Coordinates of C-alpha atoms and ligand atoms in Angstrom, one line a residue:
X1 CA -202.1 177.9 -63.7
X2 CA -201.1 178.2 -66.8
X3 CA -200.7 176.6 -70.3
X4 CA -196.8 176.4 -70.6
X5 CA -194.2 174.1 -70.9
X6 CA -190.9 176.3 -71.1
X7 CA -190.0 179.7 -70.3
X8 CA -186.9 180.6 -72.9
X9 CA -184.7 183.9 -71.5
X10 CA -182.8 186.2 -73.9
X11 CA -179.6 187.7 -71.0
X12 CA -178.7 190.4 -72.3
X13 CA -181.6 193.1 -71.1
X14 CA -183.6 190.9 -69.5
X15 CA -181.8 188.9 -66.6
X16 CA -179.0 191.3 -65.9
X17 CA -178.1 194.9 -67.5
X18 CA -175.4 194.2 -69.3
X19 CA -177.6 195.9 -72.3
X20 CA -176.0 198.9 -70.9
X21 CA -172.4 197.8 -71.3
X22 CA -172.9 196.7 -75.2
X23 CA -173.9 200.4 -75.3
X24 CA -171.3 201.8 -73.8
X25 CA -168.5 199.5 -75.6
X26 CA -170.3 200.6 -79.0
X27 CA -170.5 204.1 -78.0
X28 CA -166.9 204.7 -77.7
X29 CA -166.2 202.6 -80.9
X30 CA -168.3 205.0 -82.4
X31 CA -167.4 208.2 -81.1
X32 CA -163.6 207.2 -82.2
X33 CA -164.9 206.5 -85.7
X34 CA -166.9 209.4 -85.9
X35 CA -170.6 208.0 -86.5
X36 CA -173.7 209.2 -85.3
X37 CA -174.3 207.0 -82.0
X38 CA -177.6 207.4 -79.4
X39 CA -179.6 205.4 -77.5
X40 CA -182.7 205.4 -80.2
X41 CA -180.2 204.0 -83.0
X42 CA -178.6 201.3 -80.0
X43 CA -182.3 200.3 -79.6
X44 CA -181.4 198.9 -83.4
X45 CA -178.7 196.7 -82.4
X46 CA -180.3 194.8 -79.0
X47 CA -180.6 191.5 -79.8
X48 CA -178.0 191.2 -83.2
X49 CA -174.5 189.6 -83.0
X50 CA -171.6 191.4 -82.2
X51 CA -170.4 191.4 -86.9
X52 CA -174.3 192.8 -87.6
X53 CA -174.0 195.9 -85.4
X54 CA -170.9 196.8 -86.1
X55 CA -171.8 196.7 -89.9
X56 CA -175.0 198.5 -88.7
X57 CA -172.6 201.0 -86.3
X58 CA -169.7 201.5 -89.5
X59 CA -173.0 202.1 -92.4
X60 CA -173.3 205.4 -90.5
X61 CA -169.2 206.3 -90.6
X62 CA -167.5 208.8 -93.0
X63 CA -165.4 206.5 -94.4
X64 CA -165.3 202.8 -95.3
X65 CA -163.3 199.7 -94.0
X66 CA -162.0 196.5 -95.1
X67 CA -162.8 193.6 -93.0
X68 CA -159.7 192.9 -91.5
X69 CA -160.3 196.8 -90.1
X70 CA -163.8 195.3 -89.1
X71 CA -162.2 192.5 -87.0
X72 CA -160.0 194.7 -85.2
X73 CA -162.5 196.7 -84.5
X74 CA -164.7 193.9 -82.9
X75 CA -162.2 192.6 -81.3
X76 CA -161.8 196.1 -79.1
X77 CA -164.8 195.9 -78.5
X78 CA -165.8 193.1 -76.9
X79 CA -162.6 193.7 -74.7
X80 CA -164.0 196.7 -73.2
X81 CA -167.2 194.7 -73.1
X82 CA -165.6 192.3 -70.8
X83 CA -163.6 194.5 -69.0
X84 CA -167.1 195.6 -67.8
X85 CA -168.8 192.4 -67.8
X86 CA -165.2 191.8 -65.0
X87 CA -166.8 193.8 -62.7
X88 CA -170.5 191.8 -62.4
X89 CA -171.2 189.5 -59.7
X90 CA -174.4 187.6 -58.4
X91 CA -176.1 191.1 -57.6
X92 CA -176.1 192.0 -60.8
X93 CA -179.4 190.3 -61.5
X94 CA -182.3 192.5 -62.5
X95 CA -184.7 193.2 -60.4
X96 CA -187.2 190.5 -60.9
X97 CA -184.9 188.2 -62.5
X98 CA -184.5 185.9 -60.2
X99 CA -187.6 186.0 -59.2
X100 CA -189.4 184.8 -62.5
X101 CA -186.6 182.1 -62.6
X102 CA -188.1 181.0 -59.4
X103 CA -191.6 181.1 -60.4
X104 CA -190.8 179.0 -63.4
X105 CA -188.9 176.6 -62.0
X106 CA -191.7 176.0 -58.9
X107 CA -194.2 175.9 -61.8
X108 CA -192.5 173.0 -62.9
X109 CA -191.8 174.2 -66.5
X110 CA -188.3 173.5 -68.5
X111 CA -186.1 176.6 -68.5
X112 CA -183.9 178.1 -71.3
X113 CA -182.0 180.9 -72.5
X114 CA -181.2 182.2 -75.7
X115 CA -178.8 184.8 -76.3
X116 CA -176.4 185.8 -79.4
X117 CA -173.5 186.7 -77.0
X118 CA -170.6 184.6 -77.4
X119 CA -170.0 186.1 -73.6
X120 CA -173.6 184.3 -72.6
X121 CA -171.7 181.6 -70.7
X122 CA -169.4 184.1 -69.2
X123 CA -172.0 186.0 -68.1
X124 CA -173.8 183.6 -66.2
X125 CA -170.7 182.4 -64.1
X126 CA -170.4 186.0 -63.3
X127 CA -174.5 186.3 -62.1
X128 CA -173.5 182.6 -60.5
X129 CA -177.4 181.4 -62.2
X130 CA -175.9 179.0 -65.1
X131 CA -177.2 175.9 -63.3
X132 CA -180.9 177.5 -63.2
X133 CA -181.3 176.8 -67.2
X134 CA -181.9 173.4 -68.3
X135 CA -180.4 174.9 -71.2
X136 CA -178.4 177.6 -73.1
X137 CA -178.4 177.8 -76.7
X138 CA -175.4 181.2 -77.7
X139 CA -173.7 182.5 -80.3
X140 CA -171.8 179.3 -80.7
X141 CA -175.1 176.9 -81.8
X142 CA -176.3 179.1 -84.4
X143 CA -176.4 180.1 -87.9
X144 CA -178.6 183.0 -87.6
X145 CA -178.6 186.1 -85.6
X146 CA -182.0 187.5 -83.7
X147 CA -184.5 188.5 -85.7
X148 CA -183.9 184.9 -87.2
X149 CA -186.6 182.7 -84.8
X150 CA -183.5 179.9 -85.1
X151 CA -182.3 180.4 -81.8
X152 CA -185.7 180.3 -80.2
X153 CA -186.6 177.3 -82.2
X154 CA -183.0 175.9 -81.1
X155 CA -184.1 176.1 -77.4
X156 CA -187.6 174.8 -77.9
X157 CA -185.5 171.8 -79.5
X158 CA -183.2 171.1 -77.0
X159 CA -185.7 171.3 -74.5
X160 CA -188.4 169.4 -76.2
X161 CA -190.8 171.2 -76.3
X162 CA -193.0 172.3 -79.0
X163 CA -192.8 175.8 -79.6
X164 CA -196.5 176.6 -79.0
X165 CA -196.0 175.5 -75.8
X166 CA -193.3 178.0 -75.2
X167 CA -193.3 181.2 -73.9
X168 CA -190.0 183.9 -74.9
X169 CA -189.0 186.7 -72.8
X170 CA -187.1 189.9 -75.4
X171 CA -186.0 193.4 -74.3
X172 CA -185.2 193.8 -78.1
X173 CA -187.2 194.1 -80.9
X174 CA -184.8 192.0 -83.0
X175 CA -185.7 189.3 -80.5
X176 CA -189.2 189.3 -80.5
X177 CA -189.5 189.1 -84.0
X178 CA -187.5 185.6 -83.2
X179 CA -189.8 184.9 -80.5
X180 CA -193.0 185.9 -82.3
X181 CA -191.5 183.9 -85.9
X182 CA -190.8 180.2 -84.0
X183 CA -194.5 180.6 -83.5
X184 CA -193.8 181.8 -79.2
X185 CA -195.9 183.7 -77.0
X186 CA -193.6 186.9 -76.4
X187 CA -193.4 188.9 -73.6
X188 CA -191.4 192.4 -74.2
X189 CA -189.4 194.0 -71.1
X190 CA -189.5 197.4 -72.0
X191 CA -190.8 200.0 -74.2
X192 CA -193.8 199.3 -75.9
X193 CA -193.4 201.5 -78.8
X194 CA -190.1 199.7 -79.7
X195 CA -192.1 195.8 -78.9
X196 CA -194.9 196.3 -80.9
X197 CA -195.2 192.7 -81.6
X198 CA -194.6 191.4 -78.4
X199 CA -197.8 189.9 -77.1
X200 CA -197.7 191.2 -73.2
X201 CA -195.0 193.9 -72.6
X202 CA -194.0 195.0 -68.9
X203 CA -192.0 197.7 -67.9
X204 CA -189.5 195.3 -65.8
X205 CA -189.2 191.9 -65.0
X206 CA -190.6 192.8 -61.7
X207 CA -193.4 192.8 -63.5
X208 CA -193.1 189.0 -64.6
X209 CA -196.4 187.4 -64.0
X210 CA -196.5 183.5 -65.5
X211 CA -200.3 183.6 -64.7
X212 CA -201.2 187.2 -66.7
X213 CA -199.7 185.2 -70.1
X214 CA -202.5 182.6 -70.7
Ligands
LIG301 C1 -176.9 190.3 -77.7 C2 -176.9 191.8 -77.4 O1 -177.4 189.6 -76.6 O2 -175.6 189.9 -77.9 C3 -176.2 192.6 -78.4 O3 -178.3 192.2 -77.3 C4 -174.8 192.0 -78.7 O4 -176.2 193.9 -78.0 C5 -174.9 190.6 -79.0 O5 -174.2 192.7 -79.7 C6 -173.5 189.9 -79.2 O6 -172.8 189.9 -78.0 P1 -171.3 189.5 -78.0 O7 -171.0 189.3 -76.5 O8 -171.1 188.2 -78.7 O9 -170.5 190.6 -78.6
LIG302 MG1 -181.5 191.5 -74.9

């Protein structure tokens, strides 16, 4: 059915949109800061911790900022992020989501998540799904961001299961360069033009199939 032993989740994008709150909590840093800010350049920072995109965010400002101006800025941030991420609740899930947790999990295969966010843990008490993972590896277990493959091979670990055996799921291209670097199968959720290197890429994850990956 199929030749598997772990699914391993990125969150953000893929099991619940809160891809679109990042956004908006970037946008409005940038539009007070005055740099250049649209969905093709946020397509850039899916997948990289909260310090890389702001550098990426602040390279593209008119003026230049020590890092105590950095922090500050961060930190605003991430409390409009969760002011947003306030408002979730279990039917936040995206379409499909819980579906292909389901399938996974009836398959019989281990089930991870792997996700930059220093929120990840947050998040899934708000989507009520944290006991669906056999394991989470954040922001807090790693040295290196996405496109690093340390968080994938992380997972793997902790799940034990060798990485060939292990299939990643990415909206970002950041992360399937992780996925596709710990030596994963990668599915992309998303465009294909920005997951070229994503082995299968659906459009949503109502299009998760376990048997279409091999
Ligand atoms: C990733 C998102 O999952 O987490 C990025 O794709 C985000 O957009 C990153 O910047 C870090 O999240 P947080 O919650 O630690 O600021
Ligand atoms: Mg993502």
């Amino acid at each position: 059915m199929t030749r598997f032993k772990a699914v391993i989740f990125d969150l953000d994008g893929v099991i619940t949109d809160t891809a679109r709150f990042h956004y908006l909590a970037w946008k409005r840093l940038a539009d007070a800061e005055g740099a250049p800010f649209d969905e093709a350049f946020n397509e850039q920072l899916k997948g990289v911790d909260r310090m890389g995109s702001l550098e990426l965010i602040l390279a593209r400002a008119p003026r230049s900022y020590t890092s105590a101006q950095k922090l500050v800025l961060a930190d605003a941030k991430n409390r409009h992020y969760q002011e947003l991420v306030a408002t979730m609740g279990p039917d936040d899930l995206l379409p499909g989501a819980l579906r292909a947790l389901q399938e996974v999990r009836g398959a019989g295969l281990k089930i991870g998540l792997a996700s930059v966010s220093k929120n990840a843990f947050t998040v899934l008490d708000r989507l009520g799904i944290r006991d669906r993972f056999d394991d989470v590896v954040d922001a807090a277990a790693i040295a290196n961001s996405k496109p690093h493959p340390e968080i994938f091979l992380t997972a793997a670990s902790h799940l034990g299961v060798d990485p060939a055996d292990c299939l990643g799921v990415e909206d970002a291209a950041a992360g399937v360069a992780s996925i596709k670097d710990a030596g994963m199968v990668a599915v992309g959720v998303g465009d294909p033009a920005v997951l070229a290197r994503a082995d299968y890429i659906i459009p949503s994850m109502q299009r998760f199939r376990l048997a279409d990956y091999g």
